[in-house]
């Protein structure tokens, strides 16, 4: 045995070297030790999966649990432990409970339901682009479009008043920060569930044509779903719908503008849009420390034995850069077929809102590029702040001119 | 896919769906809209259980991308 075998595994999460690429340790591990041990903030050991095939097989393997309540569930921060313990939505449940709750909401995020939203999305995007164009240059695309666009769409879908969106974003950010104290993260998670409970009660009095009113009618009134459970699930939906798409728009625009020929092709050829969105999802993979699992028994993957109770990060940013599945993976190429990426995860916990997210991105990028054909990044070196402080990766700001 | 020196041999593809596993993610509808649809409640509808050869690749892709592995494909040479 060499001395190296006795050294503690490296501390996870790693720092990015290039802000547009995942940490280099993922690619290194993939060639030398694709299932690689790391040390978490609390000193515990966990495993990273860096290959696409391993990622997909673990998250569809019942020997690995996705129960957030499991005391061995791996976390990237101390605050996340508290948040996970408090999570009561189906994102943190194994089957059969997961499917039982999730199926009450699949209708609300189906291809049909989302297709009905497309004209609303386009109208919202156009209005926000108008607002951007009315500003002095350079202007911040994140504050003007990336943040409000998914918020407005989500408010329309869910039935929450738009003036509440800043509060919702603050709750999501408070929960997802890497530097957050456990008490504050828990408080922000609670505040959002309490907010959703008030929304449920309001919609019970005054129903509308929205998700909350429909779920009340179909599941709460017949007694299939308690208000308390709905409030937890609703808070999860609000958080997920605000944060992730925002980051895809901010960082996605930066990546498109860094590849002007590809941006022009996406602008001019509508048939390229959906493939470009898949490639952006693959390339950005904003939900960067997910999915997570805990082994319920000893499991061998390749030449590594994952012990019962060990945590696993089936990293989707690593799987999405596996050269055996995506040739020349660090090259951004809107012409490739990236549709089998796992940016939304895989297995039963794959993103509930993925059709919504795809459609939002398919609407917003072409409109931005068509209406602002000279759109360009207008930032000095170091001026763009990347979200190294957040669990969901992206940019805090993106100064642009047009 | 079965093939010989002349190229692929026409095969018959049978598609089944397992509603007990379906979570309504909608991947199949995006990848193979001529074979799959979603019911009002989001669960999968099989439109064509014996898709024509030009749809075989899409059927395989949909099965591969189904996150809950609810699509079963049997290829009969």
Short mmCIF file of C-alpha atoms in Angstrom, two decimals:
data_model
loop_
_atom_site.label_atom_id
_atom_site.label_comp_id
_atom_site.label_asym_id
_atom_site.label_seq_id
_atom_site.Cartn_x
_atom_site.Cartn_y
_atom_site.Cartn_z
CA UNK A 1 0.00 0.00 0.00
CA UNK A 2 1.27 3.42 -0.87
CA UNK A 3 1.12 6.45 1.35
CA UNK A 4 -1.51 7.91 -0.94
CA UNK A 5 -3.96 5.25 0.18
CA UNK A 6 -3.84 6.69 3.68
CA UNK A 7 -4.34 10.29 2.70
CA UNK A 8 -7.90 11.46 3.35
CA UNK A 9 -9.87 11.89 0.14
CA UNK A 10 -10.06 15.48 -1.14
CA UNK A 11 -12.63 17.87 0.23
CA UNK A 12 -15.80 18.23 -1.87
CA UNK A 13 -17.17 20.44 -3.49
CA UNK A 14 -14.21 21.40 -5.65
CA UNK A 15 -13.49 24.87 -7.02
CA UNK A 16 -13.94 25.55 -10.70
CA UNK A 17 -10.82 26.73 -12.52
CA UNK A 18 -12.62 27.82 -15.69
CA UNK A 19 -16.04 29.26 -14.79
CA UNK A 20 -17.64 27.71 -17.88
CA UNK A 21 -16.33 24.21 -17.21
CA UNK A 22 -16.93 21.77 -14.36
CA UNK A 23 -14.08 21.33 -11.86
CA UNK A 24 -11.14 19.58 -13.60
CA UNK A 25 -11.16 16.84 -10.95
CA UNK A 26 -14.19 15.24 -12.61
CA UNK A 27 -12.38 14.60 -15.91
CA UNK A 28 -9.23 13.47 -14.09
CA UNK A 29 -11.19 10.99 -11.99
CA UNK A 30 -13.10 9.71 -15.02
CA UNK A 31 -9.87 8.45 -16.60
CA UNK A 32 -8.14 7.18 -13.44
CA UNK A 33 -10.80 6.34 -10.85
CA UNK A 34 -14.33 7.05 -12.16
CA UNK A 35 -16.00 6.26 -8.82
CA UNK A 36 -13.92 8.44 -6.55
CA UNK A 37 -14.07 9.04 -2.78
CA UNK A 38 -14.28 12.55 -1.35
CA UNK A 39 -14.51 14.10 2.11
CA UNK A 40 -17.57 16.20 2.92
CA UNK A 41 -17.78 19.30 5.16
CA UNK A 42 -18.55 17.09 8.19
CA UNK A 43 -15.54 14.83 7.62
CA UNK A 44 -17.65 11.99 6.26
CA UNK A 45 -16.71 10.07 3.16
CA UNK A 46 -18.88 10.05 0.06
CA UNK A 47 -18.43 8.92 -3.53
CA UNK A 48 -18.59 10.87 -6.76
CA UNK A 49 -19.74 9.20 -9.96
CA UNK A 50 -18.08 10.74 -12.99
CA UNK A 51 -19.35 8.46 -15.76
CA UNK A 52 -22.68 8.77 -17.53
CA UNK A 53 -23.48 5.03 -17.35
CA UNK A 54 -22.72 4.81 -13.61
CA UNK A 55 -24.83 7.90 -12.95
CA UNK A 56 -27.86 6.45 -14.71
CA UNK A 57 -27.51 3.01 -13.22
CA UNK A 58 -27.19 4.21 -9.61
CA UNK A 59 -30.18 6.55 -9.72
CA UNK A 60 -32.36 3.75 -11.11
CA UNK A 61 -31.06 1.16 -8.61
CA UNK A 62 -33.35 0.47 -5.64
CA UNK A 63 -30.30 -0.41 -3.51
CA UNK A 64 -29.66 3.34 -3.38
CA UNK A 65 -32.13 5.50 -1.49
CA UNK A 66 -33.12 9.09 -2.23
CA UNK A 67 -34.72 9.65 1.18
CA UNK A 68 -33.52 13.03 2.40
CA UNK A 69 -34.54 11.99 5.92
CA UNK A 70 -31.92 9.21 6.01
CA UNK A 71 -29.29 10.37 8.56
CA UNK A 72 -26.55 9.15 6.21
CA UNK A 73 -27.82 11.24 3.28
CA UNK A 74 -24.82 13.18 1.88
CA UNK A 75 -24.82 17.00 1.89
CA UNK A 76 -22.51 19.73 0.62
CA UNK A 77 -23.13 22.11 3.53
CA UNK A 78 -24.22 22.02 7.14
CA UNK A 79 -27.23 24.15 6.22
CA UNK A 80 -28.32 21.55 3.69
CA UNK A 81 -28.63 18.93 6.47
CA UNK A 82 -31.30 21.04 8.15
CA UNK A 83 -33.05 21.78 4.86
CA UNK A 84 -33.07 18.10 3.86
CA UNK A 85 -34.44 17.04 7.24
CA UNK A 86 -37.25 19.57 6.85
CA UNK A 87 -38.04 18.62 3.24
CA UNK A 88 -41.44 16.99 3.07
CA UNK A 89 -42.05 17.10 -0.67
CA UNK A 90 -41.64 13.98 -2.83
CA UNK A 91 -38.19 15.11 -4.06
CA UNK A 92 -36.89 13.53 -0.87
CA UNK A 93 -38.92 10.30 -0.93
CA UNK A 94 -38.40 6.81 -2.28
CA UNK A 95 -41.17 4.81 -3.89
CA UNK A 96 -43.98 4.05 -3.44
CA UNK A 97 -44.55 7.39 -1.68
CA UNK A 98 -42.74 9.37 -4.38
CA UNK A 99 -44.91 8.25 -7.28
CA UNK A 100 -48.08 8.60 -5.20
CA UNK A 101 -47.50 12.32 -4.68
CA UNK A 102 -45.74 13.11 -7.94
CA UNK A 103 -48.57 11.75 -10.05
CA UNK A 104 -50.93 14.35 -8.57
CA UNK A 105 -48.78 16.98 -10.30
CA UNK A 106 -47.72 15.40 -13.62
CA UNK A 107 -50.81 16.79 -15.33
CA UNK A 108 -49.80 20.33 -14.39
CA UNK A 109 -46.43 19.97 -16.14
CA UNK A 110 -47.39 17.80 -19.12
CA UNK A 111 -46.53 18.61 -22.73
CA UNK A 112 -50.16 19.59 -23.32
CA UNK A 113 -50.46 21.94 -20.37
CA UNK A 114 -47.11 23.55 -21.17
CA UNK A 115 -48.05 24.04 -24.83
CA UNK A 116 -50.98 26.16 -23.61
CA UNK A 117 -48.50 28.40 -21.79
CA UNK A 118 -46.27 29.08 -24.80
CA UNK A 119 -48.05 32.26 -26.01
CA UNK A 120 -47.99 33.65 -22.46
CA UNK A 121 -44.27 32.90 -22.25
CA UNK A 122 -43.58 34.69 -25.52
CA UNK A 123 -45.59 37.73 -24.42
CA UNK A 124 -43.72 37.89 -21.11
CA UNK A 125 -40.34 37.52 -22.82
CA UNK A 126 -41.15 40.25 -25.33
CA UNK A 127 -42.23 42.62 -22.59
CA UNK A 128 -39.02 42.04 -20.64
CA UNK A 129 -36.91 42.55 -23.77
CA UNK A 130 -38.76 45.87 -24.26
CA UNK A 131 -37.78 46.79 -20.72
CA UNK A 132 -34.17 45.87 -21.37
CA UNK A 133 -34.10 47.98 -24.55
CA UNK A 134 -35.46 50.96 -22.63
CA UNK A 135 -32.45 50.91 -20.32
CA UNK A 136 -29.09 52.64 -20.66
CA UNK A 137 -26.31 50.40 -21.97
CA UNK A 138 -24.76 48.32 -20.60
CA UNK A 139 -27.66 46.77 -18.69
CA UNK A 140 -27.84 43.65 -16.54
CA UNK A 141 -29.55 40.81 -18.43
CA UNK A 142 -29.85 38.72 -15.27
CA UNK A 143 -31.81 41.33 -13.31
CA UNK A 144 -33.91 42.40 -16.29
CA UNK A 145 -34.71 39.07 -17.97
CA UNK A 146 -33.18 35.95 -16.43
CA UNK A 147 -34.68 36.55 -12.97
CA UNK A 148 -38.15 37.94 -13.81
CA UNK A 149 -38.94 35.73 -16.84
CA UNK A 150 -39.28 32.34 -15.10
CA UNK A 151 -40.82 34.11 -12.09
CA UNK A 152 -43.56 35.67 -14.18
CA UNK A 153 -44.25 32.39 -15.98
CA UNK A 154 -44.34 30.52 -12.68
CA UNK A 155 -46.65 33.07 -11.07
CA UNK A 156 -49.00 32.74 -14.04
CA UNK A 157 -48.97 28.94 -13.87
CA UNK A 158 -49.26 28.59 -10.10
CA UNK A 159 -51.58 31.53 -9.53
CA UNK A 160 -49.40 33.51 -7.13
CA UNK A 161 -49.43 37.31 -7.36
CA UNK A 162 -46.42 38.60 -9.28
CA UNK A 163 -45.57 41.13 -6.58
CA UNK A 164 -44.64 38.16 -4.39
CA UNK A 165 -41.88 36.96 -6.72
CA UNK A 166 -39.06 38.84 -4.96
CA UNK A 167 -39.99 37.16 -1.70
CA UNK A 168 -40.03 33.75 -3.43
CA UNK A 169 -36.62 34.33 -5.00
CA UNK A 170 -35.21 35.45 -1.67
CA UNK A 171 -36.49 32.24 -0.05
CA UNK A 172 -35.00 30.09 -2.81
CA UNK A 173 -31.62 31.86 -2.65
CA UNK A 174 -31.62 31.68 1.14
CA UNK A 175 -32.09 27.96 0.99
CA UNK A 176 -29.62 27.25 -1.80
CA UNK A 177 -26.65 29.34 -0.65
CA UNK A 178 -23.41 27.48 0.05
CA UNK A 179 -22.46 30.03 2.71
CA UNK A 180 -25.83 30.09 4.46
CA UNK A 181 -26.21 29.39 8.18
CA UNK A 182 -28.38 26.35 8.99
CA UNK A 183 -30.83 28.48 10.97
CA UNK A 184 -31.38 30.95 8.13
CA UNK A 185 -31.70 28.21 5.49
CA UNK A 186 -34.32 26.45 7.60
CA UNK A 187 -36.14 29.72 8.22
CA UNK A 188 -36.29 30.52 4.48
CA UNK A 189 -37.57 27.03 3.70
CA UNK A 190 -40.28 27.40 6.34
CA UNK A 191 -41.31 30.88 5.23
CA UNK A 192 -41.95 29.66 1.70
CA UNK A 193 -44.09 26.71 2.84
CA UNK A 194 -46.04 29.11 5.09
CA UNK A 195 -46.49 31.45 2.13
CA UNK A 196 -47.83 28.60 0.00
CA UNK A 197 -50.25 27.62 2.74
CA UNK A 198 -51.67 31.17 2.69
CA UNK A 199 -51.95 30.89 -1.10
CA UNK A 200 -53.89 27.62 -0.78
CA UNK A 201 -56.32 29.22 1.68
CA UNK A 202 -56.79 32.22 -0.61
CA UNK A 203 -57.50 29.96 -3.63
CA UNK A 204 -59.98 27.94 -1.58
CA UNK A 205 -61.93 31.17 -1.16
CA UNK A 206 -61.35 32.56 -4.65
CA UNK A 207 -60.39 29.85 -7.14
CA UNK A 208 -58.85 30.79 -10.48
CA UNK A 209 -57.53 29.10 -13.60
CA UNK A 210 -54.25 28.04 -12.02
CA UNK A 211 -52.33 25.10 -10.61
CA UNK A 212 -53.23 25.77 -6.97
CA UNK A 213 -56.95 25.98 -7.68
CA UNK A 214 -56.93 22.84 -9.84
CA UNK A 215 -54.98 20.77 -7.31
CA UNK A 216 -57.31 21.92 -4.53
CA UNK A 217 -60.31 20.81 -6.57
CA UNK A 218 -58.85 17.48 -7.73
CA UNK A 219 -56.80 16.32 -4.75
CA UNK A 220 -57.27 18.45 -1.62
CA UNK A 221 -61.08 18.56 -1.49
CA UNK A 222 -61.51 14.81 -2.18
CA UNK A 223 -59.06 14.14 0.67
CA UNK A 224 -56.15 12.67 -1.34
CA UNK A 225 -53.74 15.42 -0.38
CA UNK A 226 -53.55 17.38 2.86
CA UNK A 227 -53.11 21.14 2.75
CA UNK A 228 -49.88 20.71 4.69
CA UNK A 229 -48.44 18.29 2.13
CA UNK A 230 -49.57 20.53 -0.71
CA UNK A 231 -47.87 23.53 0.91
CA UNK A 232 -44.57 21.62 1.09
CA UNK A 233 -44.82 20.44 -2.50
CA UNK A 234 -45.89 23.90 -3.64
CA UNK A 235 -42.89 25.51 -1.95
CA UNK A 236 -40.64 23.02 -3.73
CA UNK A 237 -42.26 23.82 -7.08
CA UNK A 238 -41.90 27.59 -6.58
CA UNK A 239 -38.23 27.29 -5.62
CA UNK A 240 -37.38 24.95 -8.45
CA UNK A 241 -39.23 27.03 -11.02
CA UNK A 242 -37.58 30.31 -10.10
CA UNK A 243 -33.96 29.41 -9.59
CA UNK A 244 -32.89 26.90 -12.21
CA UNK A 245 -34.25 28.52 -15.38
CA UNK A 246 -32.85 31.87 -14.24
CA UNK A 247 -29.40 30.35 -14.15
CA UNK A 248 -29.85 28.65 -17.52
CA UNK A 249 -30.82 31.98 -19.11
CA UNK A 250 -27.94 33.94 -17.56
CA UNK A 251 -25.16 31.46 -18.17
CA UNK A 252 -26.75 30.17 -21.38
CA UNK A 253 -26.75 33.66 -22.90
CA UNK A 254 -23.10 34.12 -21.94
CA UNK A 255 -22.20 30.82 -23.63
CA UNK A 256 -24.18 31.61 -26.78
CA UNK A 257 -22.56 35.04 -27.04
CA UNK A 258 -19.15 33.45 -26.64
CA UNK A 259 -19.94 31.39 -29.78
CA UNK A 260 -21.27 34.06 -32.18
CA UNK A 261 -21.52 31.82 -35.24
CA UNK A 262 -23.63 29.30 -33.33
CA UNK A 263 -25.74 32.08 -31.83
CA UNK A 264 -26.41 33.40 -35.34
CA UNK A 265 -27.39 29.93 -36.52
CA UNK A 266 -29.84 29.56 -33.61
CA UNK A 267 -31.24 33.02 -34.36
CA UNK A 268 -31.78 32.31 -38.06
CA UNK A 269 -32.75 28.63 -38.08
CA UNK A 270 -35.77 27.81 -35.87
CA UNK A 271 -35.17 24.08 -36.37
CA UNK A 272 -31.92 24.41 -34.41
CA UNK A 273 -33.54 25.88 -31.30
CA UNK A 274 -34.62 22.76 -29.44
CA UNK A 275 -31.29 21.02 -30.04
CA UNK A 276 -29.43 24.14 -28.93
CA UNK A 277 -31.42 24.21 -25.70
CA UNK A 278 -30.52 20.56 -25.02
CA UNK A 279 -26.85 21.34 -25.65
CA UNK A 280 -27.03 24.35 -23.33
CA UNK A 281 -28.61 22.18 -20.63
CA UNK A 282 -25.87 19.58 -21.07
CA UNK A 283 -23.12 22.19 -21.06
CA UNK A 284 -24.33 24.26 -18.10
CA UNK A 285 -25.88 21.53 -15.89
CA UNK A 286 -26.78 24.14 -13.26
CA UNK A 287 -28.00 21.66 -10.62
CA UNK A 288 -24.39 20.81 -10.00
CA UNK A 289 -24.32 18.61 -6.87
CA UNK A 290 -27.17 16.33 -7.80
CA UNK A 291 -28.64 13.71 -7.79
CA UNK A 292 -27.65 12.32 -4.38
CA UNK A 293 -28.23 8.87 -2.97
CA UNK A 294 -27.28 6.76 0.05
CA UNK A 295 -26.40 3.07 -0.28
CA UNK A 296 -28.83 0.78 1.56
CA UNK A 297 -26.45 -2.21 1.24
CA UNK A 298 -22.91 -2.83 -0.03
CA UNK A 299 -22.84 -2.29 -3.78
CA UNK A 300 -19.92 -2.88 -6.16
CA UNK A 301 -19.47 -0.44 -9.04
CA UNK A 302 -16.50 -1.35 -11.24
CA UNK A 303 -13.71 -2.13 -8.77
CA UNK A 304 -15.12 -0.01 -5.96
CA UNK A 305 -17.32 -1.22 -3.11
CA UNK A 306 -19.78 1.42 -1.92
CA UNK A 307 -20.53 0.48 1.69
CA UNK A 308 -23.99 0.51 3.19
CA UNK A 309 -24.57 4.02 4.54
CA UNK A 310 -22.11 5.70 2.15
CA UNK A 311 -23.37 8.75 0.32
CA UNK A 312 -23.12 9.07 -3.45
CA UNK A 313 -23.16 12.16 -5.65
CA UNK A 314 -24.26 11.00 -9.13
CA UNK A 315 -23.02 14.31 -10.52
CA UNK A 316 -24.93 15.36 -13.58
CA UNK A 317 -22.30 17.93 -14.68
CA UNK A 318 -19.75 15.09 -14.75
CA UNK A 319 -22.01 12.62 -16.57
CA UNK A 320 -22.81 15.31 -19.14
CA UNK A 321 -19.10 15.66 -19.98
CA UNK A 322 -18.41 11.93 -20.36
CA UNK A 323 -16.54 11.65 -23.69
CA UNK A 324 -17.80 8.10 -24.21
CA UNK A 325 -21.30 9.53 -24.56
CA UNK A 326 -20.63 13.10 -25.74
CA UNK A 327 -17.55 13.17 -28.00
CA UNK A 328 -15.25 16.14 -27.35
CA UNK A 329 -17.49 16.98 -24.38
CA UNK A 330 -15.99 20.36 -23.47
CA UNK A 331 -16.79 21.74 -26.91
CA UNK A 332 -20.10 23.62 -27.07
CA UNK A 333 -21.90 22.55 -30.24
CA UNK A 334 -25.54 23.34 -30.91
CA UNK A 335 -25.47 20.93 -33.85
CA UNK A 336 -24.84 17.82 -31.75
CA UNK A 337 -27.62 15.58 -30.43
CA UNK A 338 -27.37 16.19 -26.68
CA UNK A 339 -30.95 15.17 -25.89
CA UNK A 340 -29.83 12.26 -23.71
CA UNK A 341 -28.10 14.60 -21.25
CA UNK A 342 -28.94 14.23 -17.57
CA UNK A 343 -29.10 17.90 -16.55
CA UNK A 344 -32.63 17.19 -15.24
CA UNK A 345 -31.38 14.10 -13.44
CA UNK A 346 -32.54 10.59 -14.24
CA UNK A 347 -34.70 7.99 -12.55
CA UNK A 348 -37.95 8.71 -10.75
CA UNK A 349 -36.72 12.06 -9.43
CA UNK A 350 -36.01 13.51 -12.86
CA UNK A 351 -37.21 17.12 -12.91
CA UNK A 352 -40.99 17.50 -12.77
CA UNK A 353 -40.77 20.86 -14.55
CA UNK A 354 -38.48 19.84 -17.39
CA UNK A 355 -41.02 20.42 -20.17
CA UNK A 356 -41.73 23.87 -18.73
CA UNK A 357 -38.02 24.68 -18.43
CA UNK A 358 -37.27 23.53 -21.97
CA UNK A 359 -40.10 25.58 -23.39
CA UNK A 360 -39.07 28.70 -21.46
CA UNK A 361 -35.56 28.40 -22.88
CA UNK A 362 -36.84 27.62 -26.38
CA UNK A 363 -38.92 30.81 -26.23
CA UNK A 364 -36.47 33.23 -24.62
CA UNK A 365 -33.18 32.56 -26.48
CA UNK A 366 -34.46 33.02 -30.06
CA UNK A 367 -36.42 36.15 -29.07
CA UNK A 368 -33.34 37.65 -27.43
CA UNK A 369 -31.14 36.89 -30.42
CA UNK A 370 -33.71 38.04 -33.00
CA UNK A 371 -34.75 41.25 -31.32
CA UNK A 372 -31.21 42.16 -30.26
CA UNK A 373 -29.05 40.96 -33.18
CA UNK A 374 -26.06 42.92 -31.86
CA UNK A 375 -26.40 41.58 -28.33
CA UNK A 376 -22.98 41.27 -26.73
CA UNK A 377 -21.39 40.91 -23.31
CA UNK A 378 -20.28 44.32 -22.03
CA UNK A 379 -18.25 43.40 -18.97
CA UNK A 380 -14.70 44.10 -17.94
CA UNK A 381 -12.43 41.30 -16.76
CA UNK A 382 -13.76 39.94 -13.47
CA UNK A 383 -16.98 41.93 -13.61
CA UNK A 384 -19.21 38.90 -14.19
CA UNK A 385 -19.82 37.21 -10.85
CA UNK A 386 -20.17 33.44 -11.16
CA UNK A 387 -22.22 31.57 -8.56
CA UNK A 388 -19.40 29.78 -6.78
CA UNK A 389 -21.34 30.51 -3.59
CA UNK A 390 -24.52 28.69 -4.65
CA UNK A 391 -25.65 25.08 -5.01
CA UNK A 392 -27.34 25.94 -8.29
CA UNK A 393 -24.65 27.29 -10.62
CA UNK A 394 -24.97 30.31 -12.88
CA UNK A 395 -24.11 34.01 -12.99
CA UNK A 396 -25.21 36.67 -10.52
CA UNK A 397 -25.06 39.34 -13.24
CA UNK A 398 -24.47 39.67 -16.98
CA UNK A 399 -23.82 43.19 -18.29
CA UNK A 400 -24.83 43.36 -21.96
CA UNK A 401 -25.03 45.93 -24.76
CA UNK A 402 -26.90 45.67 -28.07
CA UNK B 1 -30.60 -4.26 -34.81
CA UNK B 2 -29.99 -7.38 -36.84
CA UNK B 3 -27.88 -6.90 -39.91
CA UNK B 4 -25.98 -8.80 -42.54
CA UNK B 5 -23.46 -7.82 -45.19
CA UNK B 6 -26.15 -6.05 -47.18
CA UNK B 7 -27.18 -3.85 -44.23
CA UNK B 8 -29.98 -3.94 -41.69
CA UNK B 9 -32.65 -6.60 -42.07
CA UNK B 10 -36.19 -5.35 -41.64
CA UNK B 11 -37.27 -6.24 -38.14
CA UNK B 12 -40.55 -5.96 -36.25
CA UNK B 13 -40.58 -3.74 -33.22
CA UNK B 14 -43.12 -4.23 -30.44
CA UNK B 15 -43.53 -1.41 -27.93
CA UNK B 16 -45.14 -1.76 -24.51
CA UNK B 17 -45.57 0.72 -21.68
CA UNK B 18 -45.73 0.04 -17.97
CA UNK B 19 -48.17 2.47 -16.37
CA UNK B 20 -47.13 1.30 -12.92
CA UNK B 21 -43.71 2.80 -13.59
CA UNK B 22 -44.67 5.88 -15.64
CA UNK B 23 -44.10 9.21 -13.85
CA UNK B 24 -45.29 11.40 -16.70
CA UNK B 25 -41.91 13.02 -17.35
CA UNK B 26 -42.87 13.42 -21.01
CA UNK B 27 -39.52 12.49 -22.55
CA UNK B 28 -41.14 9.92 -24.85
CA UNK B 29 -43.57 12.49 -26.24
CA UNK B 30 -40.72 14.86 -27.00
CA UNK B 31 -38.59 12.20 -28.70
CA UNK B 32 -41.22 10.09 -30.47
CA UNK B 33 -44.51 12.01 -30.75
CA UNK B 34 -45.86 9.60 -33.37
CA UNK B 35 -45.54 6.68 -30.95
CA UNK B 36 -46.33 8.25 -27.57
CA UNK B 37 -48.65 10.87 -26.12
CA UNK B 38 -49.64 11.91 -22.60
CA UNK B 39 -53.10 11.47 -21.13
CA UNK B 40 -54.78 14.39 -19.41
CA UNK B 41 -53.25 13.24 -16.14
CA UNK B 42 -49.77 13.19 -17.70
CA UNK B 43 -49.40 9.40 -17.90
CA UNK B 44 -48.19 7.81 -21.13
CA UNK B 45 -50.46 6.79 -24.02
CA UNK B 46 -49.11 4.34 -26.55
CA UNK B 47 -50.27 5.50 -29.98
CA UNK B 48 -48.51 2.82 -32.00
CA UNK B 49 -47.34 -0.50 -30.55
CA UNK B 50 -45.76 -1.64 -33.85
CA UNK B 51 -44.05 1.44 -35.27
CA UNK B 52 -42.83 1.46 -38.85
CA UNK B 53 -39.10 0.95 -39.45
CA UNK B 54 -38.45 4.68 -39.95
CA UNK B 55 -39.66 5.23 -36.37
CA UNK B 56 -37.52 2.50 -34.78
CA UNK B 57 -34.66 4.81 -33.90
CA UNK B 58 -37.07 7.24 -32.20
CA UNK B 59 -38.69 4.37 -30.29
CA UNK B 60 -35.32 3.20 -29.01
CA UNK B 61 -34.36 6.74 -28.05
CA UNK B 62 -37.62 7.22 -26.14
CA UNK B 63 -37.12 3.94 -24.28
CA UNK B 64 -33.54 4.87 -23.44
CA UNK B 65 -34.52 8.32 -22.17
CA UNK B 66 -37.52 7.25 -20.11
CA UNK B 67 -36.32 8.13 -16.60
CA UNK B 68 -38.51 5.54 -14.89
CA UNK B 69 -37.86 2.82 -17.47
CA UNK B 70 -41.53 2.43 -18.27
CA UNK B 71 -41.06 1.68 -21.99
CA UNK B 72 -40.28 -1.87 -23.05
CA UNK B 73 -39.14 -2.60 -26.57
CA UNK B 74 -38.96 -6.02 -28.08
CA UNK B 75 -37.30 -6.44 -31.45
CA UNK B 76 -38.36 -9.51 -33.38
CA UNK B 77 -35.94 -10.25 -36.20
#
